[in-house]
Structure formats: structure tokens, C-alpha cells
Amino acid sequence: MNPVLAACTAVALSQAVTSAPESFLLGTWANPEHSLEVRIARCGATLCGMVATASAEEIADARDSGSPGLVGMMLLRHYRADGPGHWSGNVFVPDIGRELSSHIVALDKDHVRVSGCLMGRFLCKSQVWQRA
């Protein structure tokens, strides 16, 4: 590929992702193992995400941690855009039975990095989710 064309394409894609509107997150996203899918929708003035499908192992792990009924559970809560291609809210982690502060960053048109953090934006664990 022509180097100038490659550079222009990279800049255009970067601008599209970093200026991603709130609607960018709407739809269904899968975790890295494709063992869990979360459907993100509007919930009043914010965005939220509910478990659409989960593997038997994910369901058992959640149940063993005191979170029965994984499918249909609201995992992502109160997300708002707080910068270009960046959203903040709360994530409920069924494996530990806790709600954590969270942020989501658009990586490209089909991938986001979802982070759950113990303290603000510190002590975070992240996963890259793919559009399902």
C-alpha cells in the first residue's frame, strides 16, 4: 500500500474512533473468550449494559460467587461520555460480587477496552471486547 494512503487511512480511522459518539457503544459486545455477550443500550440519560448470553461456565462462576441469574443481569451502569471515544460509569463484576468504577475506551470501530477499577482509575483490570 502507498505510504501516503496508509498514513491518511490511519489518521481517518484514529479521528473516527477518538470522536466516537455515545451511540458508538450501542449494540452487543463480546468478552475476549466470547463466553459472555453484553447488550449496551440507552437507560434514560446514560448508557447501561445487560448480559444477553453467557456460557455455562460463566453462569456457574457467577452463581458460585453469589450472583444467580447472570443472563439479564445489568453489568454496566450509568455510563456517560467524558471525552472523545471515552466513557465512564460503573461495572458490576459477578465473580467478586462488587460494583467498581469503570471506563470504556474505543480502540477501533469493532473493539473497546473495558476497565474496572478499585480506586478511581487506579488498580484496574481491563479486557478488550469485540462487537458481536
Coordinates of C-alpha atoms in Angstrom, one line a residue:
M1 CA 0.0 0.0 0.0
N2 CA 1.1 3.5 -0.8
P3 CA 2.7 5.0 2.4
V4 CA 0.8 8.3 2.0
L5 CA -2.5 6.4 1.6
A6 CA -1.7 4.3 4.6
A7 CA -1.0 7.3 6.7
C8 CA -4.2 9.1 5.6
T9 CA -6.2 5.9 6.3
A10 CA -4.7 5.6 9.8
V11 CA -5.4 9.3 10.6
A12 CA -9.0 9.0 9.4
L13 CA -9.6 5.8 11.5
S14 CA -8.0 7.4 14.5
Q15 CA -10.2 10.5 14.2
A16 CA -13.3 8.4 13.7
V17 CA -12.6 6.4 16.9
T18 CA -11.5 9.3 19.1
S19 CA -14.5 11.3 18.1
A20 CA -16.9 8.3 18.5
P21 CA -20.3 9.5 19.6
E22 CA -22.2 8.0 22.5
S23 CA -24.1 5.8 20.0
F24 CA -20.8 4.1 19.1
L25 CA -21.3 1.8 22.2
L26 CA -24.9 0.8 21.4
G27 CA -25.2 -2.9 20.4
T28 CA -23.9 -6.2 21.6
W29 CA -20.3 -6.7 22.7
A30 CA -18.4 -10.0 23.5
N31 CA -15.7 -10.5 26.0
P32 CA -12.3 -11.9 24.8
E33 CA -13.3 -15.6 25.3
H34 CA -16.7 -15.0 23.6
S35 CA -18.2 -16.6 26.8
L36 CA -20.3 -13.5 27.6
E37 CA -22.2 -11.0 25.4
V38 CA -23.4 -7.7 26.8
R39 CA -26.1 -5.6 25.1
I40 CA -25.5 -1.9 25.6
A41 CA -28.5 0.4 25.3
R42 CA -29.7 3.8 26.5
C43 CA -31.0 3.9 30.0
G44 CA -32.5 7.3 30.4
A45 CA -29.7 9.9 30.2
T46 CA -27.0 7.3 30.5
L47 CA -25.9 4.0 28.9
C48 CA -26.2 0.6 30.5
G49 CA -25.3 -3.0 29.5
M50 CA -27.2 -6.2 30.3
V51 CA -25.9 -9.7 29.8
A52 CA -27.5 -11.1 26.7
T53 CA -25.8 -14.5 26.6
A54 CA -23.4 -16.4 28.8
S55 CA -21.6 -19.7 28.7
A56 CA -22.5 -22.4 31.3
E57 CA -19.1 -21.8 32.9
E58 CA -19.7 -18.0 33.2
I59 CA -23.2 -18.8 34.7
A60 CA -21.7 -21.3 37.2
D61 CA -18.9 -18.9 38.2
A62 CA -21.4 -16.1 38.9
R63 CA -23.7 -18.4 40.8
D64 CA -20.8 -19.7 42.9
S65 CA -19.9 -16.1 43.8
G66 CA -23.5 -15.3 44.9
S67 CA -24.8 -13.8 41.7
P68 CA -27.6 -16.1 40.4
G69 CA -29.3 -15.3 37.1
L70 CA -26.4 -13.9 35.1
V71 CA -28.3 -13.7 31.8
G72 CA -30.4 -10.5 32.1
M73 CA -28.2 -9.0 34.8
M74 CA -27.3 -5.3 34.5
L75 CA -23.4 -5.3 34.4
L76 CA -22.7 -1.8 33.0
R77 CA -24.4 1.1 34.8
H78 CA -24.5 4.9 34.4
Y79 CA -22.0 5.3 31.6
R80 CA -21.6 8.8 30.2
A81 CA -19.2 10.2 27.6
D82 CA -16.4 12.1 29.3
G83 CA -14.1 12.6 26.3
P84 CA -13.7 11.7 22.7
G85 CA -14.1 7.9 22.5
H86 CA -14.2 7.6 26.3
W87 CA -17.0 6.8 28.7
S88 CA -17.1 6.4 32.5
G89 CA -19.6 4.6 34.7
N90 CA -19.8 1.5 36.9
V91 CA -19.4 -2.2 36.2
F92 CA -20.8 -5.0 38.4
V93 CA -18.3 -7.9 38.4
P94 CA -20.4 -11.0 39.3
D95 CA -17.3 -13.2 40.0
I96 CA -16.5 -11.0 43.0
G97 CA -20.0 -9.6 43.7
R98 CA -18.8 -6.0 43.6
E99 CA -19.6 -2.9 41.6
L100 CA -16.4 -1.0 40.5
S101 CA -15.8 2.3 38.9
S102 CA -15.2 1.8 35.2
H103 CA -14.2 3.3 32.0
I104 CA -14.6 2.2 28.4
V105 CA -12.2 3.4 25.6
A106 CA -12.9 3.0 21.9
L107 CA -9.9 1.2 20.2
D108 CA -11.3 0.9 16.7
K109 CA -14.7 0.5 15.1
D110 CA -15.1 -3.0 16.5
H111 CA -13.1 -3.1 19.7
V112 CA -13.3 -1.3 23.1
R113 CA -11.3 -1.7 26.2
V114 CA -13.5 -2.1 29.3
S115 CA -11.8 -1.5 32.7
G116 CA -13.0 -2.0 36.2
C117 CA -11.0 -0.2 38.9
L118 CA -10.9 -0.4 42.7
M119 CA -9.8 3.2 43.2
G120 CA -10.8 5.8 40.6
R121 CA -8.6 4.9 37.6
F122 CA -6.1 3.0 39.7
L123 CA -5.8 -0.7 40.4
C124 CA -7.7 -1.5 37.2
K125 CA -8.2 -4.7 35.3
S126 CA -9.1 -4.5 31.6
Q127 CA -10.5 -6.6 28.8
V128 CA -10.8 -5.8 25.1
W129 CA -14.3 -6.5 24.0
Q130 CA -15.3 -7.1 20.4
R131 CA -18.5 -6.0 18.6
A132 CA -20.7 -9.2 18.4

